[in-house]
Amino acid sequence: MIGQILLGAVGAVLLLVAWKVLRGFYVIRRAKALNAHVDALESEIEVLNASTEALNAEAEAEDEAERAEARARTAAEVVALGFVPEAELDTENPGPVPPGRTAALEAARSGDWQAAAAYIEAAGTDWEQRWHRVRALARTAAQDDAWLLAWQAARPGDATAAVVDADTAVLVAWNVRGSQSGSRTTQEQFRLFHDLLLTARERVQEAQRVADPADPVPYMVEQPIAMGLGYPHAQYEQLWERITGRAPKLLCAHTGAVQYWARKWRGSHELALDFAQRAADAAEPGELLTLLPLMAYIEQEFHDEDLAAETFFKEPQIVAAVDAALQDLGAADPRDSRALHLRHALAYLLFWQDRDAQAVEQFRHVDGHIGVMPWSYRESSRYVYARDWAVRVTLLED
C-alpha cells in the first residue's frame, strides 16, 4: 500500500517536472518568437525612420533650394536697382580709396619714398588725415619696408618716417597675433606678439620724442600697444590725456579708446559705454562722436552670445542713440569722409530696429565697401542679407 502511494507520488512529481520542462520549452519558444517579432518590428521601424529622414531631408533640400532661389531673385532685383553684387564688395575699405592715397601707396611700393613722405606731410595739422595716411603707408611697409628703410637712411631723425616706422612695428605685431579670439591663438603667437609689441613700444617712444609737440598721432599709435600689453587703466588714462591734450575730439582716437575699454580687451561693456556716452555728450553737432555709443552697443551684441540682436537693438536707449546719431550726421559736413563709419553703424542698427527705409538710405551711401565694423566682424553675407532685406521691404514689396 505504501509502495503504491510512493509510486503515485513519484509519478505525480515526474508529471509535474515534465509539465514544467514542457512549459519551459514552450516559454522559450514563445520568447524566441516574440523576440523575432520585436526584431522584425524594429527593422520595420528603422526602415520607416530612414524613409522619414530621407523625406525630411528631401523636403529640407527643396525648401533650401526655394530659399536660395528666392535669395538669388532678390539679389538680382537689388543689383538691378544699382546696388553692388556680393562678389564685387570691397572688404578692405569703408569707402572709396582717395586717388591720392592710391598713388602714394603705389609710389611707396615702387621705392619712391619721397612721394610717400609728401603725401603724409600734405595733411598738415589735420591730425585725422595724418593718422589715416600714416596707417595706410604703415600697412604697406608691414609687407615690404625697403622704401621706408631708404627714407630713414636718407633723412635720419625724420619725424614722419619715425611715426610710420612705429606704426609699422605695431602692425607687424598684430599681424603675428592674427584676428582670432584668444582661445584660437597659440601660446607661441602670444609670446611673439608680446615681444614684438615691446619692440614696437620702443619705436613709438622714439617717434614721440622727435615729433612736433602738437602732433597726437605718435600717441595714437600707442593705443594698440596698450590693448595688447594690457596697460592698467591708470596708465591708459595718462596716454589718453597725452592724445586729447593735443586733439580733444579726434574721432579715430576715440574709436581706438572704445576698443581699449571694451570687454574683449581691458574693460567691460559698462566701461566702454560709459566712455562712449560721455564723449558723445560732450561733442558739438556734426562732430560725429555719436558713433561711439553705437560702437559700444555693437561690440556688446557681438561678444555676448546671450543677446538677440532683434530685441537688444530695439531697447529704448539704443533707439535713442541711433536717433541722436542721425541728427549728428545731418549736422555734419557732407564731404566729411569720417561720416562713412557712422553710416555703416547706422545701417546695421536701423536694419535690426526694422527702420528699413532709413537703413536703405544709409546703405545707398556706403554700398560697395564693407571693410569696417560691424561688417568686418562677419562674413560679407551678413551685409548682403541686411541690405537686401531692407531694400526688398522698402522698394520691392507692394
PDB file of C-alpha atoms in Angstrom, residues 193-300:
ATOM      1  CA  PHE A 193      53.166  89.100 -30.168  1.00  0.00           C
ATOM      2  CA  HIS A 194      54.220  90.297 -26.719  1.00  0.00           C
ATOM      3  CA  ASP A 195      57.905  90.523 -27.688  1.00  0.00           C
ATOM      4  CA  LEU A 196      57.133  92.429 -30.889  1.00  0.00           C
ATOM      5  CA  LEU A 197      54.893  94.868 -29.013  1.00  0.00           C
ATOM      6  CA  LEU A 198      57.723  95.621 -26.589  1.00  0.00           C
ATOM      7  CA  THR A 199      59.956  96.396 -29.582  1.00  0.00           C
ATOM      8  CA  ALA A 200      57.184  98.475 -31.163  1.00  0.00           C
ATOM      9  CA  ARG A 201      56.823 100.476 -27.966  1.00  0.00           C
ATOM     10  CA  GLU A 202      60.478 101.466 -28.160  1.00  0.00           C
ATOM     11  CA  ARG A 203      59.917 102.740 -31.697  1.00  0.00           C
ATOM     12  CA  VAL A 204      56.768 104.555 -30.609  1.00  0.00           C
ATOM     13  CA  GLN A 205      58.659 106.280 -27.834  1.00  0.00           C
ATOM     14  CA  GLU A 206      61.281 107.401 -30.349  1.00  0.00           C
ATOM     15  CA  ALA A 207      58.549 108.737 -32.662  1.00  0.00           C
ATOM     16  CA  GLN A 208      57.037 110.631 -29.740  1.00  0.00           C
ATOM     17  CA  ARG A 209      60.441 112.079 -28.870  1.00  0.00           C
ATOM     18  CA  VAL A 210      61.102 113.545 -32.332  1.00  0.00           C
ATOM     19  CA  ALA A 211      57.501 114.545 -33.170  1.00  0.00           C
ATOM     20  CA  ASP A 212      56.023 118.006 -33.392  1.00  0.00           C
ATOM     21  CA  PRO A 213      54.877 118.639 -29.787  1.00  0.00           C
ATOM     22  CA  ALA A 214      51.374 119.358 -31.100  1.00  0.00           C
ATOM     23  CA  ASP A 215      51.099 116.078 -33.033  1.00  0.00           C
ATOM     24  CA  PRO A 216      48.843 113.466 -31.332  1.00  0.00           C
ATOM     25  CA  VAL A 217      49.484 110.736 -33.912  1.00  0.00           C
ATOM     26  CA  PRO A 218      52.568 109.150 -32.265  1.00  0.00           C
ATOM     27  CA  TYR A 219      50.492 108.768 -29.100  1.00  0.00           C
ATOM     28  CA  MET A 220      47.563 107.293 -31.004  1.00  0.00           C
ATOM     29  CA  VAL A 221      49.956 104.692 -32.395  1.00  0.00           C
ATOM     30  CA  GLU A 222      50.489 103.544 -28.806  1.00  0.00           C
ATOM     31  CA  GLN A 223      46.809 102.696 -28.281  1.00  0.00           C
ATOM     32  CA  PRO A 224      47.008  99.208 -29.858  1.00  0.00           C
ATOM     33  CA  ILE A 225      50.092  98.564 -27.724  1.00  0.00           C
ATOM     34  CA  ALA A 226      48.068  99.484 -24.634  1.00  0.00           C
ATOM     35  CA  MET A 227      45.446  96.897 -25.632  1.00  0.00           C
ATOM     36  CA  GLY A 228      47.956  94.173 -26.463  1.00  0.00           C
ATOM     37  CA  LEU A 229      50.236  94.639 -23.441  1.00  0.00           C
ATOM     38  CA  GLY A 230      47.344  95.273 -21.100  1.00  0.00           C
ATOM     39  CA  TYR A 231      48.059  98.726 -19.776  1.00  0.00           C
ATOM     40  CA  PRO A 232      46.340  99.231 -16.414  1.00  0.00           C
ATOM     41  CA  HIS A 233      43.509 101.749 -16.550  1.00  0.00           C
ATOM     42  CA  ALA A 234      45.547 104.467 -14.847  1.00  0.00           C
ATOM     43  CA  GLN A 235      48.361 104.071 -17.355  1.00  0.00           C
ATOM     44  CA  TYR A 236      45.949 104.195 -20.271  1.00  0.00           C
ATOM     45  CA  GLU A 237      44.331 107.334 -18.832  1.00  0.00           C
ATOM     46  CA  GLN A 238      47.759 109.003 -18.896  1.00  0.00           C
ATOM     47  CA  LEU A 239      48.176 108.062 -22.553  1.00  0.00           C
ATOM     48  CA  TRP A 240      44.658 109.321 -23.281  1.00  0.00           C
ATOM     49  CA  GLU A 241      45.475 112.678 -21.716  1.00  0.00           C
ATOM     50  CA  ARG A 242      48.509 112.991 -23.994  1.00  0.00           C
ATOM     51  CA  ILE A 243      46.264 112.413 -27.008  1.00  0.00           C
ATOM     52  CA  THR A 244      43.347 114.614 -26.038  1.00  0.00           C
ATOM     53  CA  GLY A 245      45.634 117.334 -24.720  1.00  0.00           C
ATOM     54  CA  ARG A 246      46.776 117.728 -28.317  1.00  0.00           C
ATOM     55  CA  ALA A 247      43.491 116.984 -30.107  1.00  0.00           C
ATOM     56  CA  PRO A 248      40.460 116.612 -27.810  1.00  0.00           C
ATOM     57  CA  LYS A 249      37.893 115.376 -30.323  1.00  0.00           C
ATOM     58  CA  LEU A 250      39.680 113.163 -32.829  1.00  0.00           C
ATOM     59  CA  LEU A 251      37.177 110.532 -33.921  1.00  0.00           C
ATOM     60  CA  CYS A 252      39.861 107.992 -34.859  1.00  0.00           C
ATOM     61  CA  ALA A 253      41.456 108.313 -31.416  1.00  0.00           C
ATOM     62  CA  HIS A 254      38.098 107.871 -29.696  1.00  0.00           C
ATOM     63  CA  THR A 255      37.229 104.742 -31.668  1.00  0.00           C
ATOM     64  CA  GLY A 256      40.553 103.276 -30.555  1.00  0.00           C
ATOM     65  CA  ALA A 257      39.685 104.136 -26.960  1.00  0.00           C
ATOM     66  CA  VAL A 258      36.312 102.385 -27.196  1.00  0.00           C
ATOM     67  CA  GLN A 259      38.221  99.239 -28.205  1.00  0.00           C
ATOM     68  CA  TYR A 260      40.521  99.534 -25.173  1.00  0.00           C
ATOM     69  CA  TRP A 261      37.582  99.955 -22.782  1.00  0.00           C
ATOM     70  CA  ALA A 262      35.584  97.093 -24.367  1.00  0.00           C
ATOM     71  CA  ARG A 263      35.233  93.774 -22.537  1.00  0.00           C
ATOM     72  CA  LYS A 264      37.254  91.897 -25.152  1.00  0.00           C
ATOM     73  CA  TRP A 265      40.349  93.909 -24.235  1.00  0.00           C
ATOM     74  CA  ARG A 266      40.871  95.796 -20.982  1.00  0.00           C
ATOM     75  CA  GLY A 267      37.454  96.895 -19.779  1.00  0.00           C
ATOM     76  CA  SER A 268      33.818  95.876 -19.802  1.00  0.00           C
ATOM     77  CA  HIS A 269      30.595  96.639 -21.660  1.00  0.00           C
ATOM     78  CA  GLU A 270      29.743  99.169 -18.965  1.00  0.00           C
ATOM     79  CA  LEU A 271      33.111 100.952 -19.103  1.00  0.00           C
ATOM     80  CA  ALA A 272      33.059 101.101 -22.909  1.00  0.00           C
ATOM     81  CA  LEU A 273      29.545 102.508 -22.997  1.00  0.00           C
ATOM     82  CA  ASP A 274      30.269 104.992 -20.211  1.00  0.00           C
ATOM     83  CA  PHE A 275      33.339 106.316 -22.039  1.00  0.00           C
ATOM     84  CA  ALA A 276      31.481 106.443 -25.360  1.00  0.00           C
ATOM     85  CA  GLN A 277      28.423 108.220 -23.982  1.00  0.00           C
ATOM     86  CA  ARG A 278      30.448 110.839 -22.114  1.00  0.00           C
ATOM     87  CA  ALA A 279      32.448 111.635 -25.249  1.00  0.00           C
ATOM     88  CA  ALA A 280      29.311 111.848 -27.400  1.00  0.00           C
ATOM     89  CA  ASP A 281      27.533 114.076 -24.878  1.00  0.00           C
ATOM     90  CA  ALA A 282      30.486 116.493 -24.821  1.00  0.00           C
ATOM     91  CA  ALA A 283      30.627 116.836 -28.622  1.00  0.00           C
ATOM     92  CA  GLU A 284      29.052 119.503 -30.799  1.00  0.00           C
ATOM     93  CA  PRO A 285      26.537 118.561 -33.533  1.00  0.00           C
ATOM     94  CA  GLY A 286      28.363 117.399 -36.633  1.00  0.00           C
ATOM     95  CA  GLU A 287      31.488 116.159 -34.845  1.00  0.00           C
ATOM     96  CA  LEU A 288      30.266 112.567 -35.341  1.00  0.00           C
ATOM     97  CA  LEU A 289      31.234 111.310 -31.903  1.00  0.00           C
ATOM     98  CA  THR A 290      27.747 109.816 -31.625  1.00  0.00           C
ATOM     99  CA  LEU A 291      29.366 106.904 -33.446  1.00  0.00           C
ATOM    100  CA  LEU A 292      30.964 105.857 -30.148  1.00  0.00           C
ATOM    101  CA  PRO A 293      27.852 104.640 -28.263  1.00  0.00           C
ATOM    102  CA  LEU A 294      26.774 102.748 -31.375  1.00  0.00           C
ATOM    103  CA  MET A 295      30.180 101.058 -31.434  1.00  0.00           C
ATOM    104  CA  ALA A 296      29.844 100.125 -27.768  1.00  0.00           C
ATOM    105  CA  TYR A 297      26.431  98.549 -28.330  1.00  0.00           C
ATOM    106  CA  ILE A 298      27.612  96.654 -31.409  1.00  0.00           C
ATOM    107  CA  GLU A 299      30.652  95.353 -29.509  1.00  0.00           C
ATOM    108  CA  GLN A 300      28.355  94.171 -26.721  1.00  0.00           C
TER     109      GLN A 300
END
